[in-house]
Amino acid sequence: MPRTRVVIQSRLNSSRLPGKAMLTIAGMPLIELVARRASRSGHEVVVATSEEQYDERIAGHLSAVGIPVVRGSLDDVLGRFAQATADLSADDRVVRLTGDNPVADADLVDELLTALDNSDHTYGRVDIDQVPEGLGAEAFSVAALREAAEAATEAYDREHVTPWLRRTFGELLFVPQGCPGDIHAYRATVDTLGDYVRVSSLFDDVADPVGRPWLAFMEDLAARVDAAGARIPSTSSAAGRVSRVVLSARAFDDGEAGGDKPAERAERLRALIADAIERGVTHVDVGRADGRSEELLRSCAEPALVKRFGLISRLWAPALEDASATSAHDLAVEASAERSFANLGRRGVDAMVFPDSVTASRGWARAQRYRSDGVARSIGLVARSEADLAWAVATEDVGFVEVHTPSSAAADRMLTELAARGATLVAGEQAHAGSPAESRGLPSWATAVLVTALEPGAFDDAVAAVNR
C-alpha cells in the first residue's frame, strides 16, 4: 500500500495578509490548525516553509507542537516539495495543500485520492472553477513530482509547484460531493483581514475544530452568507464574467453626502465595497478627468479586496476633441490610459471605455492595440445618444457600451443587436429608469445596471431589482 504525505506550503510574508500563518483560529495558529485537520485520518503531514529568518516563527512553533517542518528556498516551492518527500518511494503519493485554507481537511484529501485512484490520471486536483476558494487540494505521485523538480526550469513553474505536472500529465478535475455551488459566494480561504474574520468565526464555540468535517463548516458558511442578503447573479460577456450590478467609484467624493465627516465617509465607502464583494459584484467602474476615483478606490478598501474587482476604466482624453493628427489621438489615449493604470496600481482592465462615439472613433486604433496586447479585455464607449449607438452597431469590435440613452424603438433595436453580438451592455440611470415598470430590473438587452449612488439603499434596490 503506497504511503501518502500531505505537504502544506506556508510562509509569513504574504503580500495581502502578512503573518497570517500565525494568526489564531480555534486557539492555535492557522498553520497548525490546517496541519492537524489534514492529518486527522492518519496521513503523514509536513509543512514546507522557507529558510528566511522570519519563517523561523512557523518552524519554531510547529516543531514545538510536534508537526514536521522542512525549510527551503522562498521562491523555489517545487524544490521544497521535492525536499519534503525525499524519503518516499516513487510510487508513493503527495497531496499539496496551502496553509491559508483551514476548512479543508482529511475527508477532502481522502475523497480526492479515491477519485484519482479510480481514474487513469497521474495528477488530480479539486476543480477551482466549480468549487469555492479555500477547498483547493492537488494529488500526484512522488515519481511525477521528482520528474517535475528535475525538468522544470521556469520561475513560474518552480514557484507554483504543479503547472509543469498539469502540462505534462494532464489532469483529473474533481468536485467533492455536497460542495456548495456558488463558488464566489462561499469563499473559505484566508486571504485578507476580512476573510480571517469571517473564516475564523466559523470555528468559534466549535467543540472539536480539528475533527469537524469540512462539509459541516461549508454548510455553516453558506447559511451565514445566504442570511446576509440576496446574491447578485452574473453572466458571461465580452468583459468576462460580469455581475448584473456594477458599482461606480466615480462619485466616491462627490460632496459630503449625509453630512459625513471624511473619516466617517471613508468607513462608509469601505463597508460598501466589502458588502458589494460579499454580495457578488464583480466589477467597479472608475475613471474621471482628475483621476480621483482610482485613488479613492485604492484608499477606501483593503488592497486585496480591490484586486477582486474587475475594472471598467473610462478614458478621459480632452485632446481627442481637438486634435486632428492620428499621432495626437494615440498620445491622448495613452496619457489617459497610463495615468489610470498608475493610479490603480494595475496594468490591465476588463473594459476600456471612451466617453462618446466621437472620441471613440478618433482613439479606437490605439485602444485596439491595448486589447491586442492583452491590457484591455474589451473596448467600448458611453452611449448618450442614438448616434453613439449607431456608431457602436457599425463598429464590429465594440465589446462594451455604457448606456444612457432614453428608451425608444430605435435605441432598443440597436441595443438588442449589440446584445446578440455578445457586447457587455451596462444600463446607466437614464436607461435603467426607462425600463418597463413591470420589470423593475434590467432592460431585456442589458448585461448589468450601473450603481453610482453611494447610499446602501441604492445598492440594495439594484440587487433586489436584478433578482426579481
Coordinates of N, CA, C and O in Angstrom, one line a residue, residues 83-250:
Q83 N 12.1 18.2 -1.6 CA 12.8 18.0 -0.3 C 11.9 17.4 0.8 O 12.4 16.5 1.5
A84 N 10.7 17.8 0.8 CA 9.7 17.3 1.8 C 9.3 15.8 1.6 O 8.8 15.2 2.5
T85 N 9.6 15.3 0.4 CA 9.2 13.9 0.1 C 10.4 13.1 -0.4 O 10.3 12.0 -0.9
A86 N 11.6 13.5 0.0 CA 12.8 12.9 -0.5 C 13.0 11.4 0.0 O 13.6 10.6 -0.6
D87 N 12.3 11.1 1.1 CA 12.5 9.8 1.7 C 11.4 8.8 1.2 O 11.4 7.6 1.6
L88 N 10.5 9.2 0.4 CA 9.4 8.4 -0.1 C 9.8 7.6 -1.3 O 10.8 7.9 -2.0
S89 N 9.0 6.5 -1.5 CA 9.2 5.7 -2.8 C 8.6 6.4 -3.9 O 7.6 7.2 -3.8
A90 N 9.0 6.0 -5.1 CA 8.5 6.7 -6.3 C 7.0 6.5 -6.5 O 6.3 7.4 -7.0
D91 N 6.4 5.4 -6.0 CA 5.0 5.1 -6.2 C 4.2 5.6 -5.0 O 3.0 5.4 -5.0
D92 N 4.8 6.3 -4.1 CA 4.0 6.9 -3.0 C 3.3 8.2 -3.5 O 3.6 8.6 -4.6
R93 N 2.4 8.7 -2.7 CA 1.6 9.8 -3.2 C 1.8 11.1 -2.4 O 2.1 11.0 -1.2
V94 N 1.7 12.2 -3.1 CA 1.8 13.5 -2.5 C 0.5 14.3 -2.6 O -0.1 14.3 -3.7
V95 N 0.1 14.9 -1.6 CA -1.1 15.8 -1.6 C -0.6 17.2 -1.3 O 0.1 17.4 -0.3
R96 N -0.9 18.2 -2.1 CA -0.5 19.6 -1.9 C -1.7 20.4 -1.3 O -2.7 20.4 -1.9
L97 N -1.4 21.0 -0.2 CA -2.4 21.9 0.4 C -1.6 23.2 0.7 O -0.4 23.3 0.7
T98 N -2.4 24.3 0.9 CA -1.8 25.6 1.2 C -2.2 26.0 2.6 O -3.3 25.6 3.1
G99 N -1.4 26.7 3.3 CA -1.6 27.0 4.7 C -2.6 28.0 5.1 O -2.7 28.4 6.3
D100 N -3.4 28.5 4.1 CA -4.4 29.5 4.4 C -5.8 29.0 4.2 O -6.7 29.7 4.1
N101 N -6.0 27.7 4.2 CA -7.3 27.0 3.9 C -7.6 26.1 5.1 O -7.5 24.9 5.0
P102 N -8.1 26.7 6.2 CA -8.4 25.8 7.4 C -9.6 24.9 7.3 O -9.8 24.0 8.1
V103 N -10.5 25.2 6.4 CA -11.7 24.4 6.2 C -11.4 23.0 5.6 O -12.0 22.0 5.9
A104 N -10.5 23.0 4.7 CA -10.0 21.7 4.0 C -9.5 20.8 5.1 O -8.9 21.2 6.1
D105 N -9.8 19.5 4.9 CA -9.4 18.5 5.9 C -9.1 17.1 5.3 O -9.0 17.0 4.1
A106 N -8.9 16.2 6.2 CA -8.5 14.8 5.8 C -9.6 14.2 4.9 O -9.4 13.4 4.0
D107 N -10.9 14.5 5.2 CA -12.0 13.9 4.4 C -11.9 14.4 3.0 O -12.1 13.6 2.0
L108 N -11.6 15.6 2.8 CA -11.5 16.2 1.4 C -10.3 15.5 0.7 O -10.4 15.1 -0.5
V109 N -9.2 15.4 1.4 CA -8.0 14.7 0.9 C -8.3 13.3 0.5 O -8.0 12.8 -0.6
D110 N -9.0 12.5 1.3 CA -9.3 11.1 1.0 C -10.3 11.0 -0.2 O -10.1 10.1 -1.0
E111 N -11.2 11.9 -0.3 CA -12.1 11.9 -1.4 C -11.4 12.1 -2.7 O -11.7 11.5 -3.7
L112 N -10.5 13.1 -2.7 CA -9.7 13.4 -3.9 C -8.8 12.2 -4.3 O -8.7 11.8 -5.4
L113 N -8.2 11.6 -3.3 CA -7.3 10.4 -3.5 C -8.1 9.2 -4.1 O -7.6 8.5 -5.0
T114 N -9.3 9.0 -3.6 CA -10.1 7.9 -4.1 C -10.5 8.2 -5.6 O -10.4 7.3 -6.4
A115 N -10.8 9.4 -5.9 CA -11.2 9.8 -7.3 C -10.0 9.6 -8.2 O -10.1 9.0 -9.3
L116 N -8.8 9.9 -7.7 CA -7.6 9.8 -8.5 C -7.2 8.3 -8.7 O -6.9 7.9 -9.8
D117 N -7.4 7.5 -7.6 CA -7.1 6.1 -7.7 C -8.1 5.4 -8.7 O -7.7 4.4 -9.4
N118 N -9.3 5.9 -8.8 CA -10.3 5.3 -9.7 C -10.2 5.8 -11.1 O -11.0 5.4 -12.0
S119 N -9.2 6.6 -11.4 CA -9.0 7.2 -12.7 C -7.7 6.6 -13.3 O -7.0 5.9 -12.7
D120 N -7.4 7.0 -14.6 CA -6.2 6.7 -15.2 C -5.2 7.9 -15.2 O -4.3 7.9 -16.0
H121 N -5.4 8.8 -14.3 CA -4.6 10.0 -14.3 C -3.5 9.9 -13.3 O -3.5 9.2 -12.3
T122 N -2.4 10.6 -13.6 CA -1.3 10.7 -12.7 C -1.4 11.9 -11.7 O -0.9 11.9 -10.6
Y123 N -2.2 12.9 -12.1 CA -2.3 14.1 -11.4 C -3.8 14.5 -11.3 O -4.6 14.3 -12.3
G124 N -4.3 14.9 -10.1 CA -5.7 15.3 -10.0 C -5.8 16.5 -9.0 O -4.9 16.6 -8.1
R125 N -6.8 17.3 -9.2 CA -7.0 18.4 -8.3 C -8.5 18.8 -8.1 O -9.3 18.4 -9.0
V126 N -8.8 19.4 -7.0 CA -10.1 20.0 -6.9 C -10.3 21.1 -7.9 O -9.4 21.9 -8.1
D127 N -11.4 21.0 -8.6 CA -11.7 22.0 -9.7 C -12.0 23.3 -9.2 O -13.2 23.5 -8.7
I128 N -11.1 24.3 -9.2 CA -11.4 25.6 -8.6 C -12.3 26.4 -9.4 O -12.8 27.5 -9.0
D129 N -12.7 26.0 -10.6 CA -13.7 26.7 -11.4 C -15.1 26.3 -11.0 O -16.1 26.9 -11.4
Q130 N -15.2 25.2 -10.2 CA -16.5 24.7 -9.7 C -16.6 24.6 -8.2 O -17.7 24.3 -7.7
V131 N -15.6 24.9 -7.5 CA -15.5 24.7 -6.0 C -15.1 26.0 -5.4 O -14.1 26.6 -5.9
P132 N -15.7 26.4 -4.3 CA -15.3 27.7 -3.7 C -13.8 27.7 -3.3 O -13.3 26.7 -2.9
E133 N -13.2 28.9 -3.4 CA -11.8 29.0 -3.0 C -11.7 28.7 -1.5 O -12.5 29.1 -0.7
G134 N -10.6 28.0 -1.2 CA -10.4 27.6 0.2 C -10.5 26.1 0.4 O -10.2 25.5 1.4
L135 N -10.9 25.4 -0.7 CA -11.0 23.9 -0.7 C -10.1 23.3 -1.7 O -10.2 22.2 -2.1
G136 N -9.1 24.0 -2.1 CA -8.1 23.5 -3.0 C -7.2 22.4 -2.5 O -6.8 22.4 -1.4
A137 N -7.0 21.4 -3.3 CA -6.1 20.3 -3.0 C -5.6 19.7 -4.3 O -6.4 19.6 -5.3
E138 N -4.4 19.2 -4.3 CA -3.9 18.5 -5.5 C -3.2 17.2 -5.1 O -2.6 17.1 -4.0
A139 N -3.2 16.2 -5.9 CA -2.6 14.9 -5.6 C -1.9 14.4 -6.8 O -2.3 14.5 -8.0
F140 N -0.7 13.8 -6.6 CA 0.1 13.2 -7.7 C 1.1 12.3 -7.1 O 1.3 12.2 -5.8
S141 N 1.8 11.5 -7.9 CA 2.8 10.6 -7.4 C 4.1 11.2 -7.1 O 4.4 12.3 -7.6
V142 N 4.9 10.6 -6.2 CA 6.2 11.1 -5.9 C 7.1 11.1 -7.2 O 7.9 12.0 -7.4
A143 N 6.9 10.0 -8.0 CA 7.7 9.9 -9.3 C 7.4 11.2 -10.2 O 8.3 11.7 -10.7
A144 N 6.1 11.5 -10.3 CA 5.8 12.7 -11.1 C 6.4 14.0 -10.5 O 6.9 14.8 -11.2
L145 N 6.4 14.1 -9.2 CA 6.9 15.3 -8.5 C 8.4 15.4 -8.8 O 9.0 16.4 -9.1
R146 N 9.1 14.2 -8.7 CA 10.6 14.3 -8.9 C 10.9 14.6 -10.4 O 11.9 15.3 -10.7
E147 N 10.1 14.1 -11.3 CA 10.3 14.4 -12.7 C 10.1 15.9 -12.9 O 10.9 16.5 -13.7
A148 N 9.1 16.5 -12.3 CA 8.9 17.9 -12.4 C 10.1 18.7 -11.8 O 10.5 19.7 -12.4
A149 N 10.5 18.3 -10.6 CA 11.6 19.0 -10.0 C 12.9 19.0 -10.8 O 13.7 19.9 -10.8
E150 N 13.0 17.9 -11.6 CA 14.2 17.8 -12.4 C 14.1 18.6 -13.7 O 15.1 19.2 -14.2
A151 N 12.9 18.6 -14.3 CA 12.8 19.2 -15.6 C 12.3 20.6 -15.7 O 12.6 21.3 -16.6
A152 N 11.6 21.1 -14.7 CA 11.0 22.4 -14.7 C 12.1 23.5 -14.4 O 12.8 23.4 -13.4
T153 N 12.2 24.4 -15.3 CA 13.2 25.5 -15.2 C 12.6 26.9 -15.1 O 13.3 27.8 -14.6
E154 N 11.4 27.1 -15.5 CA 10.8 28.4 -15.5 C 10.5 28.8 -14.0 O 10.0 28.0 -13.2
A155 N 10.7 30.1 -13.7 CA 10.4 30.6 -12.3 C 9.0 30.3 -12.0 O 8.7 30.0 -10.8
Y156 N 8.1 30.5 -12.9 CA 6.6 30.3 -12.6 C 6.4 28.9 -12.2 O 5.6 28.6 -11.2
D157 N 7.0 27.9 -12.9 CA 6.8 26.5 -12.6 C 7.4 26.1 -11.2 O 6.8 25.3 -10.5
R158 N 8.5 26.8 -10.9 CA 9.1 26.4 -9.6 C 8.3 27.0 -8.4 O 8.2 26.4 -7.4
E159 N 7.8 28.2 -8.6 CA 7.1 28.9 -7.6 C 5.7 28.3 -7.3 O 5.3 28.2 -6.2
H160 N 5.0 27.8 -8.4 CA 3.6 27.4 -8.2 C 3.5 25.8 -8.2 O 2.4 25.3 -8.2
V161 N 4.6 25.1 -8.2 CA 4.7 23.7 -8.0 C 4.1 22.8 -9.1 O 4.8 21.9 -9.6
T162 N 2.9 23.0 -9.5 CA 2.2 22.0 -10.3 C 2.0 22.3 -11.8 O 1.4 21.5 -12.5
P163 N 2.2 23.6 -12.3 CA 1.9 23.8 -13.7 C 2.6 22.9 -14.6 O 2.0 22.4 -15.6
W164 N 3.9 22.5 -14.3 CA 4.6 21.6 -15.2 C 3.9 20.2 -15.2 O 3.8 19.6 -16.2
L165 N 3.4 19.8 -14.0 CA 2.7 18.5 -14.0 C 1.5 18.5 -14.8 O 1.2 17.5 -15.5
R166 N 0.7 19.6 -14.7 CA -0.6 19.7 -15.5 C -0.3 19.6 -17.0 O -1.0 19.0 -17.7
R167 N 0.7 20.4 -17.4 CA 1.0 20.4 -18.8 C 1.5 19.1 -19.3 O 1.2 18.7 -20.5
T168 N 2.3 18.4 -18.5 CA 2.9 17.1 -18.9 C 2.0 15.9 -18.8 O 2.0 15.1 -19.7
F169 N 1.2 15.8 -17.8 CA 0.5 14.6 -17.5 C -1.0 14.8 -17.7 O -1.8 13.8 -17.6
G170 N -1.5 16.0 -17.9 CA -2.9 16.2 -18.0 C -3.5 16.2 -16.5 O -2.7 16.1 -15.6
E171 N -4.8 16.3 -16.4 CA -5.3 16.4 -15.0 C -6.7 15.9 -14.9 O -7.5 15.9 -15.8
L172 N -6.9 15.3 -13.7 CA -8.3 14.9 -13.3 C -8.9 16.1 -12.5 O -8.3 16.6 -11.6
L173 N -10.0 16.6 -13.0 CA -10.7 17.7 -12.3 C -11.8 17.1 -11.4 O -12.7 16.4 -11.9
F174 N -11.7 17.4 -10.1 CA -12.5 16.7 -9.1 C -13.4 17.7 -8.4 O -13.0 18.8 -8.0
V175 N -14.7 17.4 -8.2 CA -15.6 18.2 -7.4 C -16.2 17.3 -6.3 O -16.8 16.3 -6.5
P176 N -15.9 17.7 -5.1 CA -16.3 16.8 -3.9 C -17.8 16.9 -3.8 O -18.5 17.8 -4.1
Q177 N -18.4 15.8 -3.3 CA -19.8 15.7 -3.1 C -20.3 16.6 -2.0 O -19.7 16.8 -1.0
G178 N -21.5 17.2 -2.3 CA -22.1 18.1 -1.4 C -21.5 19.5 -1.4 O -22.0 20.4 -0.6
C179 N -20.6 19.8 -2.2 CA -19.9 21.1 -2.2 C -20.9 22.2 -2.6 O -21.6 22.1 -3.6
P180 N -21.0 23.4 -1.9 CA -21.9 24.5 -2.4 C -21.5 24.9 -3.8 O -20.4 25.0 -4.2
G181 N -22.6 25.3 -4.5 CA -22.4 25.5 -5.9 C -21.9 26.9 -6.3 O -21.2 27.1 -7.3
D182 N -22.2 27.9 -5.5 CA -21.8 29.3 -5.8 C -20.3 29.5 -5.3 O -20.1 29.8 -4.2
I183 N -19.4 29.4 -6.3 CA -18.0 29.5 -5.9 C -17.6 30.8 -5.4 O -16.6 30.9 -4.7
H184 N -18.3 31.9 -5.8 CA -17.8 33.2 -5.4 C -18.5 33.6 -4.1 O -17.9 34.4 -3.3
A185 N -19.7 33.1 -3.8 CA -20.3 33.5 -2.5 C -19.7 32.8 -1.3 O -19.6 33.4 -0.2
Y186 N -19.2 31.6 -1.5 CA -18.8 30.8 -0.3 C -17.3 30.6 -0.2 O -16.8 29.5 0.1
R187 N -16.5 31.7 -0.4 CA -15.1 31.6 -0.3 C -14.7 31.2 1.1 O -15.2 31.8 2.1
A188 N -13.8 30.3 1.3 CA -13.4 29.8 2.6 C -11.9 29.9 2.9 O -11.4 29.2 3.7
T189 N -11.2 30.8 2.1 CA -9.8 30.9 2.3 C -9.5 32.2 3.2 O -10.4 33.0 3.4
V190 N -8.3 32.3 3.7 CA -7.9 33.4 4.5 C -6.9 34.2 3.7 O -5.7 33.9 3.6
D191 N -7.4 35.2 2.9 CA -6.5 35.9 2.0 C -6.4 37.4 2.5 O -5.5 38.1 2.1
T192 N -7.5 37.9 3.1 CA -7.5 39.3 3.6 C -7.9 39.3 5.1 O -8.3 38.3 5.6
L193 N -7.9 40.5 5.7 CA -8.3 40.6 7.1 C -9.8 40.2 7.2 O -10.2 39.6 8.1
G194 N -10.6 40.7 6.2 CA -12.0 40.3 6.2 C -12.2 38.8 6.1 O -13.1 38.3 6.8
D195 N -11.4 38.2 5.3 CA -11.5 36.7 5.2 C -11.2 36.1 6.5 O -11.9 35.1 7.0
Y196 N -10.2 36.6 7.2 CA -9.8 36.0 8.5 C -10.9 36.1 9.5 O -11.3 35.1 10.2
V197 N -11.6 37.3 9.6 CA -12.7 37.5 10.5 C -13.8 36.5 10.2 O -14.4 35.9 11.1
R198 N -14.1 36.4 8.9 CA -15.3 35.5 8.5 C -14.9 34.0 8.8 O -15.8 33.3 9.4
V199 N -13.8 33.6 8.3 CA -13.5 32.2 8.4 C -13.2 31.8 9.9 O -13.6 30.7 10.3
S200 N -12.5 32.6 10.6 CA -12.2 32.3 12.0 C -13.4 32.2 12.8 O -13.5 31.4 13.7
S201 N -14.4 33.0 12.5 CA -15.7 33.0 13.2 C -16.4 31.6 13.1 O -17.2 31.2 13.9
L202 N -16.2 30.9 12.0 CA -16.8 29.6 11.8 C -16.4 28.6 12.9 O -17.1 27.7 13.2
F203 N -15.2 28.8 13.4 CA -14.6 27.9 14.4 C -15.0 28.3 15.8 O -14.6 27.6 16.8
D204 N -15.6 29.5 16.0 CA -16.0 29.9 17.4 C -16.9 28.9 18.0 O -17.9 28.5 17.4
D205 N -16.6 28.5 19.2 CA -17.5 27.7 20.0 C -17.7 26.3 19.4 O -18.6 25.6 19.7
V206 N -16.8 25.9 18.5 CA -16.8 24.5 18.0 C -16.1 23.6 18.9 O -14.9 23.8 19.2
A207 N -16.7 22.6 19.4 CA -16.1 21.7 20.4 C -14.9 21.0 19.9 O -13.9 20.8 20.6
D208 N -14.9 20.6 18.6 CA -13.8 19.8 18.0 C -13.4 20.5 16.7 O -13.8 20.0 15.6
P209 N -12.6 21.6 16.7 CA -12.3 22.3 15.5 C -11.4 21.4 14.6 O -11.4 21.7 13.3
V210 N -10.7 20.5 15.1 CA -9.9 19.6 14.2 C -10.7 18.5 13.6 O -10.6 18.2 12.4
G211 N -11.7 17.9 14.3 CA -12.4 16.8 13.8 C -13.7 17.1 13.0 O -14.2 16.3 12.3
R212 N -14.1 18.4 13.1 CA -15.4 18.7 12.4 C -15.2 18.7 10.9 O -14.2 19.3 10.4
P213 N -16.0 18.0 10.2 CA -15.8 17.8 8.7 C -15.9 19.1 7.9 O -16.6 20.0 8.3
W214 N -15.2 19.2 6.8 CA -15.2 20.4 6.0 C -16.6 20.7 5.5 O -16.9 21.9 5.5
L215 N -17.4 19.7 5.2 CA -18.7 20.0 4.7 C -19.6 20.7 5.7 O -20.4 21.5 5.4
A216 N -19.4 20.3 7.0 CA -20.2 21.0 8.0 C -19.9 22.5 8.1 O -20.8 23.3 8.3
F217 N -18.6 22.8 8.0 CA -18.2 24.2 8.1 C -18.7 24.9 6.8 O -19.2 26.1 7.0
M218 N -18.7 24.3 5.7 CA -19.2 24.9 4.5 C -20.7 25.2 4.6 O -21.2 26.2 4.1
E219 N -21.4 24.2 5.2 CA -22.9 24.4 5.4 C -23.1 25.6 6.3 O -24.0 26.4 6.0
D220 N -22.3 25.8 7.3 CA -22.4 27.0 8.2 C -22.2 28.2 7.4 O -22.9 29.2 7.6
L221 N -21.1 28.2 6.6 CA -20.7 29.4 5.9 C -21.8 29.8 4.9 O -22.2 31.0 4.8
A222 N -22.3 28.8 4.2 CA -23.4 29.1 3.2 C -24.6 29.7 3.9 O -25.2 30.6 3.4
A223 N -25.0 29.2 5.1 CA -26.1 29.7 5.8 C -25.9 31.2 6.2 O -26.8 32.0 6.1
R224 N -24.7 31.5 6.6 CA -24.4 32.9 7.0 C -24.4 33.8 5.8 O -25.0 34.9 5.9
V225 N -23.8 33.4 4.7 CA -23.8 34.2 3.5 C -25.2 34.4 3.0 O -25.6 35.5 2.6
D226 N -26.0 33.4 3.0 CA -27.4 33.5 2.5 C -28.2 34.4 3.3 O -29.1 35.1 2.9
A227 N -28.0 34.4 4.6 CA -28.7 35.2 5.6 C -28.4 36.7 5.5 O -29.1 37.6 5.9
A228 N -27.2 37.0 4.9 CA -26.7 38.4 4.8 C -27.4 39.2 3.7 O -27.4 40.4 3.7
G229 N -28.1 38.5 2.8 CA -28.8 39.2 1.8 C -28.7 38.5 0.4 O -27.9 37.6 0.2
A230 N -29.6 39.0 -0.5 CA -29.7 38.3 -1.8 C -28.3 38.5 -2.5 O -27.7 39.5 -2.5
R231 N -27.9 37.4 -3.2 CA -26.8 37.4 -4.0 C -27.1 38.0 -5.4 O -28.2 38.0 -5.9
I232 N -26.0 38.6 -6.0 CA -26.2 39.2 -7.3 C -25.8 38.2 -8.4 O -24.7 37.6 -8.4
P233 N -26.7 37.9 -9.3 CA -26.4 36.9 -10.4 C -25.4 37.5 -11.3 O -25.2 38.8 -11.3
S234 N -24.7 36.7 -12.1 CA -23.7 37.2 -13.0 C -23.9 36.5 -14.3 O -24.7 35.5 -14.4
T235 N -23.3 37.0 -15.4 CA -23.4 36.4 -16.7 C -22.1 36.5 -17.5 O -21.3 37.4 -17.2
S236 N -21.9 35.7 -18.4 CA -20.7 35.7 -19.3 C -20.9 36.8 -20.3 O -22.0 37.0 -20.9
S237 N -19.8 37.6 -20.6 CA -19.9 38.7 -21.6 C -18.5 38.9 -22.2 O -17.5 38.2 -21.8
A238 N -18.4 39.9 -23.1 CA -17.1 40.2 -23.7 C -16.1 40.7 -22.7 O -14.9 40.5 -22.9
A239 N -16.6 41.2 -21.5 CA -15.7 41.6 -20.5 C -15.4 40.5 -19.5 O -14.8 40.8 -18.4
G240 N -15.8 39.3 -19.8 CA -15.6 38.2 -18.8 C -16.9 38.0 -18.1 O -18.0 38.4 -18.5
R241 N -16.8 37.3 -16.9 CA -18.0 37.1 -16.1 C -18.3 38.4 -15.4 O -17.5 39.0 -14.6
V242 N -19.5 39.0 -15.6 CA -19.9 40.3 -15.1 C -21.2 40.1 -14.2 O -22.2 39.5 -14.7
S243 N -21.1 40.6 -13.0 CA -22.3 40.7 -12.2 C -23.3 41.6 -12.8 O -23.0 42.6 -13.5
R244 N -24.6 41.3 -12.5 CA -25.7 42.1 -13.0 C -25.9 43.5 -12.3 O -26.7 44.3 -12.7
V245 N -25.0 43.7 -11.3 CA -24.9 45.1 -10.7 C -23.4 45.4 -10.8 O -22.6 44.7 -10.4
V246 N -23.1 46.6 -11.3 CA -21.8 47.1 -11.4 C -21.7 48.4 -10.5 O -22.6 49.3 -10.6
L247 N -20.7 48.5 -9.7 CA -20.5 49.6 -8.8 C -19.7 50.7 -9.4 O -18.6 50.4 -10.0
S248 N -20.0 52.0 -9.3 CA -19.2 53.0 -9.8 C -18.5 53.7 -8.7 O -19.0 54.1 -7.6
A249 N -17.2 53.9 -8.9 CA -16.4 54.7 -7.9 C -16.2 56.1 -8.3 O -15.6 56.9 -7.6
R250 N -16.9 56.6 -9.4 CA -16.7 57.9 -9.9 C -17.4 59.0 -9.0 O -17.0 60.1 -9.0

